[in-house]
XYZ file of C-alpha atoms in Angstrom:
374
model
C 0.000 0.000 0.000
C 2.611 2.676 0.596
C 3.009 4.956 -2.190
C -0.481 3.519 -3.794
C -4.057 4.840 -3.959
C -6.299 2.547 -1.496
C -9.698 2.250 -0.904
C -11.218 0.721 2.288
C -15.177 0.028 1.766
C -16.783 -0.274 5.148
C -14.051 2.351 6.350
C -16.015 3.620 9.626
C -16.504 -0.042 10.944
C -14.286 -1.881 13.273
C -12.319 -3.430 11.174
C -12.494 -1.072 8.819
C -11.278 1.493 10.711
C -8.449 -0.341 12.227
C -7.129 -1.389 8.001
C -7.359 2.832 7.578
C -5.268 3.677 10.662
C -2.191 1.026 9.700
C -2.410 2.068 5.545
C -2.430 5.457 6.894
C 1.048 4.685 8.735
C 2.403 3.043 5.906
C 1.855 6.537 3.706
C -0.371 5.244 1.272
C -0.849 8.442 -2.058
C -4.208 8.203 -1.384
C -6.399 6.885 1.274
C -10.118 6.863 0.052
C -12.440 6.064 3.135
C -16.092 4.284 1.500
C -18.772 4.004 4.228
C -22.427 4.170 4.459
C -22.951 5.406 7.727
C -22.453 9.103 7.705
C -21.437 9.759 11.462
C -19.354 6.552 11.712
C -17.682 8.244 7.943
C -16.834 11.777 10.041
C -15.756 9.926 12.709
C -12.928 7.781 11.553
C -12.114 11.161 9.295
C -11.595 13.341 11.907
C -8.970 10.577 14.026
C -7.607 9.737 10.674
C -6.770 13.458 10.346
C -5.728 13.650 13.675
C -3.307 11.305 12.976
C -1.955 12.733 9.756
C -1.535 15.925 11.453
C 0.700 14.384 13.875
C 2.843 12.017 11.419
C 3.860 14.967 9.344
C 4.410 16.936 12.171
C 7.245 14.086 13.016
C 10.740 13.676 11.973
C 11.337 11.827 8.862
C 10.801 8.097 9.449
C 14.177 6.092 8.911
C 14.920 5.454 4.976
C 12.257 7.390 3.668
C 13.702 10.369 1.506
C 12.921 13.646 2.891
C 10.712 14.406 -0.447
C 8.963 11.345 -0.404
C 8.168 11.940 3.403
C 7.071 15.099 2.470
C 4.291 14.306 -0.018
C 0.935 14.884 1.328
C -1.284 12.267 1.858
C -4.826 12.657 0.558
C -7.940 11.568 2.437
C -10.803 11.238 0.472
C -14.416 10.512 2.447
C -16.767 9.562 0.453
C -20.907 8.549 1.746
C -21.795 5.122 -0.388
C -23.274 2.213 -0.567
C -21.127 -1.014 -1.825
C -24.524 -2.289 -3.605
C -24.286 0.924 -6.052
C -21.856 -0.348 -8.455
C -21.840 2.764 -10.539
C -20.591 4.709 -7.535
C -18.142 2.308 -6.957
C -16.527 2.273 -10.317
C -16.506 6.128 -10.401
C -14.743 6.460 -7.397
C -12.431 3.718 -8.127
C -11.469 5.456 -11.166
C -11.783 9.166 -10.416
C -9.283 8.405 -7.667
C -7.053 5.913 -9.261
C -7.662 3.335 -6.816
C -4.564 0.398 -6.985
C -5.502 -1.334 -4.277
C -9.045 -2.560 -2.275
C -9.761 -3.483 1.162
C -13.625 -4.698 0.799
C -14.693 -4.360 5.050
C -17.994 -3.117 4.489
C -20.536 -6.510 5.234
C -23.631 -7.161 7.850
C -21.667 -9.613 10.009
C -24.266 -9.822 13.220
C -25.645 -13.552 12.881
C -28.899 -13.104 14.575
C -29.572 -9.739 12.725
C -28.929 -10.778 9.506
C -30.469 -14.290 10.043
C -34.030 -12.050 10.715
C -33.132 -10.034 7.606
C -31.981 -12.229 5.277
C -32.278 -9.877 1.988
C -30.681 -7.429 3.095
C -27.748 -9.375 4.203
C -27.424 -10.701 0.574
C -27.587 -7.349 -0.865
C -25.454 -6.362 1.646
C -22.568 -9.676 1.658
C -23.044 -10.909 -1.736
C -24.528 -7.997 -4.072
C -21.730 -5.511 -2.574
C -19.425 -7.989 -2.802
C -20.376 -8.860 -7.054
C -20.386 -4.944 -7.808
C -18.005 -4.247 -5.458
C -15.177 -6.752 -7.536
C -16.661 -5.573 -10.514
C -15.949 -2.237 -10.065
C -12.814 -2.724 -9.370
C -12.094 -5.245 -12.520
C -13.564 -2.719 -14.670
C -11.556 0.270 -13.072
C -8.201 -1.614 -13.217
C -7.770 -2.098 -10.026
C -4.369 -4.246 -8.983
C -5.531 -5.708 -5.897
C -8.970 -6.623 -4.328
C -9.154 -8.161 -0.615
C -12.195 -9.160 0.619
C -12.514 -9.321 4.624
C -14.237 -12.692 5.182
C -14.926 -14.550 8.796
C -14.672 -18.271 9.740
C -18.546 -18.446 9.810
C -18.562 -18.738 5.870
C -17.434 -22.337 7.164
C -19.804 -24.967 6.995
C -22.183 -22.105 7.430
C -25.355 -22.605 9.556
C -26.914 -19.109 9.342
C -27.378 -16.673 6.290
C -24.534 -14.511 7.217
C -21.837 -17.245 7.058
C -23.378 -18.286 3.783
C -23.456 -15.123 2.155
C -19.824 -14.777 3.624
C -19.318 -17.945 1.921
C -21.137 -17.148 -1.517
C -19.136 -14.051 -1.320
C -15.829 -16.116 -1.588
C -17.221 -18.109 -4.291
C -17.457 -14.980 -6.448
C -14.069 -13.703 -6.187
C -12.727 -17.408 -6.655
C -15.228 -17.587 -9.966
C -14.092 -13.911 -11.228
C -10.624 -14.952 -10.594
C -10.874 -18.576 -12.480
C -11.929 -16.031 -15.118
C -8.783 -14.683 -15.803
C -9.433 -11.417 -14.227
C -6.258 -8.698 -14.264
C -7.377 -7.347 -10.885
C -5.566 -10.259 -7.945
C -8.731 -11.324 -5.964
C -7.710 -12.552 -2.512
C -9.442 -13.676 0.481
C -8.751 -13.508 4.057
C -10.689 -15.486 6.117
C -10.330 -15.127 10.438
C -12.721 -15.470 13.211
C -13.972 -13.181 16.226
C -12.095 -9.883 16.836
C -11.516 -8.247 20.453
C -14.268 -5.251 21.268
C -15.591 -5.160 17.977
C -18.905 -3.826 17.025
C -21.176 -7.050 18.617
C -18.020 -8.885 20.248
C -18.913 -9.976 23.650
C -16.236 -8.383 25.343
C -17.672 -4.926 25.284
C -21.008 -6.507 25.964
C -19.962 -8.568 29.197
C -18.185 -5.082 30.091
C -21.302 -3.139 30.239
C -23.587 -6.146 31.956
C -20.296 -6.273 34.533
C -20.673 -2.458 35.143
C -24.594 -2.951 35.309
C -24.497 -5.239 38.270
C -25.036 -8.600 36.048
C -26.003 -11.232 35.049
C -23.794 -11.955 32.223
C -25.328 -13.340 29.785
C -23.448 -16.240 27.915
C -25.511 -18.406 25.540
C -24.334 -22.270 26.049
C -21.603 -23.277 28.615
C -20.094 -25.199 25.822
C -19.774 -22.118 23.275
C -16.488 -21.556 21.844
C -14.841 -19.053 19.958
C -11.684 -17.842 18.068
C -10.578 -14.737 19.065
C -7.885 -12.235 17.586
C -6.804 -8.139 18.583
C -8.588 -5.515 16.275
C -4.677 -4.308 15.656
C -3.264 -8.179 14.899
C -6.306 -8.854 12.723
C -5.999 -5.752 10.149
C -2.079 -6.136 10.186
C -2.269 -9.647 8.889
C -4.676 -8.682 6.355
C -2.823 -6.455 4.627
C 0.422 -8.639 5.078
C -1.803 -11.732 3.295
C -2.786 -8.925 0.435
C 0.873 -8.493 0.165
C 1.010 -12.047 -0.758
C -2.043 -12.647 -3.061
C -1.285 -14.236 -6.927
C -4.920 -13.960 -7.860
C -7.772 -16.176 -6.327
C -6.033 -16.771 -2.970
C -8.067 -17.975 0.345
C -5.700 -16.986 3.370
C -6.820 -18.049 6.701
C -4.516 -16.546 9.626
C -3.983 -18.485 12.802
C -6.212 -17.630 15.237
C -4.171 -19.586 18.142
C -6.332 -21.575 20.403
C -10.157 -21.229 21.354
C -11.626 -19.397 23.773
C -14.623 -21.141 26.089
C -16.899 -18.405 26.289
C -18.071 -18.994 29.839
C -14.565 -18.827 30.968
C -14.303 -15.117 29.127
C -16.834 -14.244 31.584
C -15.885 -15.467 34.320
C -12.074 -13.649 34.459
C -13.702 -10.696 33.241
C -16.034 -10.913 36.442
C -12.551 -11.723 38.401
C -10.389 -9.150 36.459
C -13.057 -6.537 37.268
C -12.580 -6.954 41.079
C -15.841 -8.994 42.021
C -16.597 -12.318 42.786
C -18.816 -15.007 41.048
C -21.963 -15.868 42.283
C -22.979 -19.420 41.832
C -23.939 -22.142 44.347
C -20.344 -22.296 45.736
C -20.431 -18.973 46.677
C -24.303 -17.697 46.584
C -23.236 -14.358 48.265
C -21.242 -13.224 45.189
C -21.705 -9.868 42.905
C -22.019 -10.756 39.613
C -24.190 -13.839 38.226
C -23.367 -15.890 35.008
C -26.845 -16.968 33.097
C -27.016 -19.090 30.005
C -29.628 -17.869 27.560
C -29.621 -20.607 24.931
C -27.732 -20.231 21.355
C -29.424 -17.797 19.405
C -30.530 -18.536 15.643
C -27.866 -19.864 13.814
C -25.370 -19.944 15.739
C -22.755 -22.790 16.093
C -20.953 -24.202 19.406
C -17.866 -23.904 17.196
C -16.327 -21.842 14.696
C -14.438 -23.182 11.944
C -11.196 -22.063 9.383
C -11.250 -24.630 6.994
C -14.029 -26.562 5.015
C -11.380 -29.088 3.856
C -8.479 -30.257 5.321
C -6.132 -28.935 2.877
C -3.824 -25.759 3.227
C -0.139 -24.603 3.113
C 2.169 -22.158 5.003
C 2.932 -19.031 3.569
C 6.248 -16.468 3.986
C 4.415 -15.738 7.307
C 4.073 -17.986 9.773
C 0.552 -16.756 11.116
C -0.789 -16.700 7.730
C -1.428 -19.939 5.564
C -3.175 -20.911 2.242
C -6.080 -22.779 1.484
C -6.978 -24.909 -1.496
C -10.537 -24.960 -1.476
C -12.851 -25.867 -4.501
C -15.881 -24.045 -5.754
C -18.601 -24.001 -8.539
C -17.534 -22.344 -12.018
C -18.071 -18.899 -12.664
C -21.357 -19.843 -15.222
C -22.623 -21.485 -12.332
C -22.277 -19.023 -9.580
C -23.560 -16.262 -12.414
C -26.989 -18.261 -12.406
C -27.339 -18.426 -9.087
C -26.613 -14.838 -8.703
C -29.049 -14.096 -11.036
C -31.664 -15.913 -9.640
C -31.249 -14.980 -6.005
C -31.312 -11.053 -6.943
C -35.152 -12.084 -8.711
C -35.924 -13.361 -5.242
C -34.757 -10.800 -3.399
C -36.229 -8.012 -5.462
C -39.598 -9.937 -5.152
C -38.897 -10.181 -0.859
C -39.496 -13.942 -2.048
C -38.038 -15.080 1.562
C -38.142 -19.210 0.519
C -36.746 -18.612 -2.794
C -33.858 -16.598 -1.700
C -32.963 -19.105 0.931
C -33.353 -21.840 -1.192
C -31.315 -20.491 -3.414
C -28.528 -19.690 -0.875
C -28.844 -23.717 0.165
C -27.862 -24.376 -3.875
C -24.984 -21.894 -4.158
C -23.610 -22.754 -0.948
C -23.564 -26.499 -1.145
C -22.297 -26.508 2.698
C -24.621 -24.544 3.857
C -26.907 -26.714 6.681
C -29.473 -23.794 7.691
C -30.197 -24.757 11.918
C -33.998 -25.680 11.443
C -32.723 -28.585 9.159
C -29.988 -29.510 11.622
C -32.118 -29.596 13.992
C -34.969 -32.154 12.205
C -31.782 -34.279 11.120
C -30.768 -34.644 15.005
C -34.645 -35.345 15.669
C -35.048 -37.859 12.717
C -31.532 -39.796 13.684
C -33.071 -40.274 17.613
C -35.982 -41.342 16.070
C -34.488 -43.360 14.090
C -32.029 -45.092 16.853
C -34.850 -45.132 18.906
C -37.077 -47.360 16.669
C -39.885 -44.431 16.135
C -40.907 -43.753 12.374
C -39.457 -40.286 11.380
C-alpha cells in the first residue's frame, strides 16, 4: 500500500477502521475512506486526520527520503453504498484506486439471520459490484474481509460470507487482471457485537452476564493483529487466494466471563459462593449460531512467507454457475421472495446446513435409533 491509492469500503466499521489507521502509517498516495454510515464516515475522518496531522508533524521516518516523506497524503471521504456499483466504479477510477480493502458486510448472525435480503444485498450484491468495479476500473488488488462463519455455514450470514468467496474465486478462475484474494479469520476483540464490550457493560450494570451455552467456543484475535495480517496476506495474493490466519487456540466463552467478572474486582456468584456480585446466566444459542467456529471446510492448506498466515486450497462451482445463481437470487430478493432466496442460498452454498434442518436431522436420527418412524 505505501506509495499507492487505497480504498477501504466499510471504512467507519471496526475493522475497517483499524485497516485505515495502519495504511495510513504506511503513507499510502491516497487513502479513500467508502462508508455508508455518515457519522461513523466523520468519525474515523476526523482521528484519521488527527493522525496525519501528527505524522507529518514528526521527523522523517528512517529510509524514507525527505521528499517522499514530504508528499501529502490525501484523504478522500466519500458517503456510499457497496450495492451501487456505478458509484463504486466512479470512485475507483476518479481516484485511481490500486488497491481494495472490501470491510464493508452485515456480520451480526442473529440480525442478519431475521433479515436475510438485506444481508445478501449487503454480503453478496456488494461484494459482485463491489469486484466488478474494481475489474472494470483496473484495479491491482482486491481483498475481501471474510470470517470463519462462511465455514460450513449454519446461518445466512456465514453463507453469504461464503457465496461471497465463491465470487471472487469464480471472477478470478476467469482470468481477471485485478488479484482477488481472500482472508478469512474469526472473532475480533471489542468489535462492534463482540462480547467483550457486551460482558463489560452487563459487569458495570451489576449482572447477570449473559453467555448463551456453557459449551460455546470461539476464536478470538486483537482488532490491531487482525488488520495487520490482512494487509500482510494482500501483500502475498497471486490472484484467487483464500488466506486463513492463525487464530491460536479457542476461547470457552463462559470462561471469558468469568475472568472478566474476576479481572473486574468482584466475585462469582454461583452455588459455591451464593453471596457473590455478579451472576453468570445461560440464555440458549441464538438462531444460527454454532458451538464452534471453523477455518477450513477441507483439510487442505499450506504455510505461507508468514508464519501466522497460511493458504487454502478450497474448490468451488464455475463462474457460469455461480452467475446463475446470482441471477436468480437477486429475482428473489427483489420480489422479498423469503423461501426462494434461501433456497437459493442452500444451492450456491452447497455446505450450507441452515439450523432448522440440523435440527430435524438430530430429531429424525433419535428417532431413528430409537425405533420411532421419522
Amino acid at each position: 500500500v505505501a506509495g499507492k491509492a487505497v480504498m477501504v469500503t466499510g471504512a467507519g466499521g471496526s475493522i475497517g477502521s483499524e485497516l485505515c489507521r495502519q495504511i495510513l502509517a504506511l503513507r499510502p498516495r491516497r487513502l479513500v475512506l467508502f462508508e455508508r454510515s455518515e457519522y461513523a464516515l466523520y468519525s474515523v475522518e476526523q482521528e484519521l486526520g488527527a493522525m496525519l496531522a501528527n505524522m507529518e508533524s514528526r521527523a522523517v521516518p528512517a529510509g524514507l527520503s525527505l521528499a517522499k516523506a514530504e508528499e501529502s497524503i490525501e484523504l478522500i471521504p466519500l458517503l456510499g453504498s457497496v450495492t451501487h456499483r456505478r458509484r463504486l466504479q466512479v470512485a475507483m477510477e476518479r481516484f485511481g484506486v490500486q488497491t481494495v480493502y472490501h470491510a464493508a458486510a452485515y456480520k451480526h448472525v442473529p440480525i442478519v439471520e431475521h433479515n436475510p435480503i438485506e444481508g445478501v444485498q449487503n454480503n453478496v450484491f456488494g461484494t459482485l459490484h463491489a469486484a466488478e468495479a474494481a475489474s472494470a476500473a483496473g484495479v491491482e488488488t482486491f481483498v475481501l474481509v471474510s470470517s470463519d462463519k462462511a465455514v460450513r455455514p449454519t446461518n445466512v450470514m456465514g453463507a453469504t460470507k461464503r457465496l461471497a468467496e465463491s465470487i471472487l474465486q469464480g471472477l478470478a478462475g476467469e482470468g481477471a487482471k485485478t488479484r482477488y484474494c481472500m482472508v478469512r479469520f474469526g472473532n475480533v476483540l471489542d468489535s462492534s457485537g463482540s462480547v467483550v464490550p457486551l460482558f463489560r457493560e452487563q459487569i458495570r450494570k451489576g449482572g447477570p452476564v449473559t453467555v448463551t451455552h456453557p459449551e460455546v467456543e470461539r476464536y478470538f484475535m486483537t482488532i490491531p493483529e487482525a488488520a495487520q495480517l490482512v494487509i500482510q496476506a494482500s501483500a502475498l495474493a497471486q490472484g484467487g487466494d483464500l488466506f486463513l490466519l492463525d487464530m491460536g487456540e479457542s476461547v470457552r466463552i463462559f470462561d471469558l466471563a468469568r475472568r472478566m467478572v474476576r479481572l473486574s474486582g468482584l466475585e462469582l456468584r454461583d452455588d459455591a459462593h451464593p453471596d457473590g456480585d455478579i451472576e453468570i446466566r445461560f440464555t440458549g444459542l441464538r438462531s444460527g449460531e454454532k458451538l464452534r467456529e471453523e477455518l477450513l471446510i477441507g483439510a487442505d492448506d499450506l504455510p505461507t512467507e508468514h508464519p501466522m498466515i497460511r493458504r487454502a486450497r478450497e474448490s468451488h462451482p464455475p463462474w457460469s454457475a455461480i452467475r446463475d445463481c446470482l441471477d436468480r437470487l437477486e429475482a428473489a430478493a427483489l420480489a422479498f421472495d423469503y423461501p426462494a432466496v434461501r433456497a437459493i442460498l442452500r444451492e450456491a452454498v452447497a455446505e450450507y446446513r441452515p439450523e432448522s434442518e440440523i435440527e430435524d436431522w438430530i430429531w429424525r436420527a433419535k428417532a431413528g435409533k430409537s425405533g420411532r418412524a421419522g
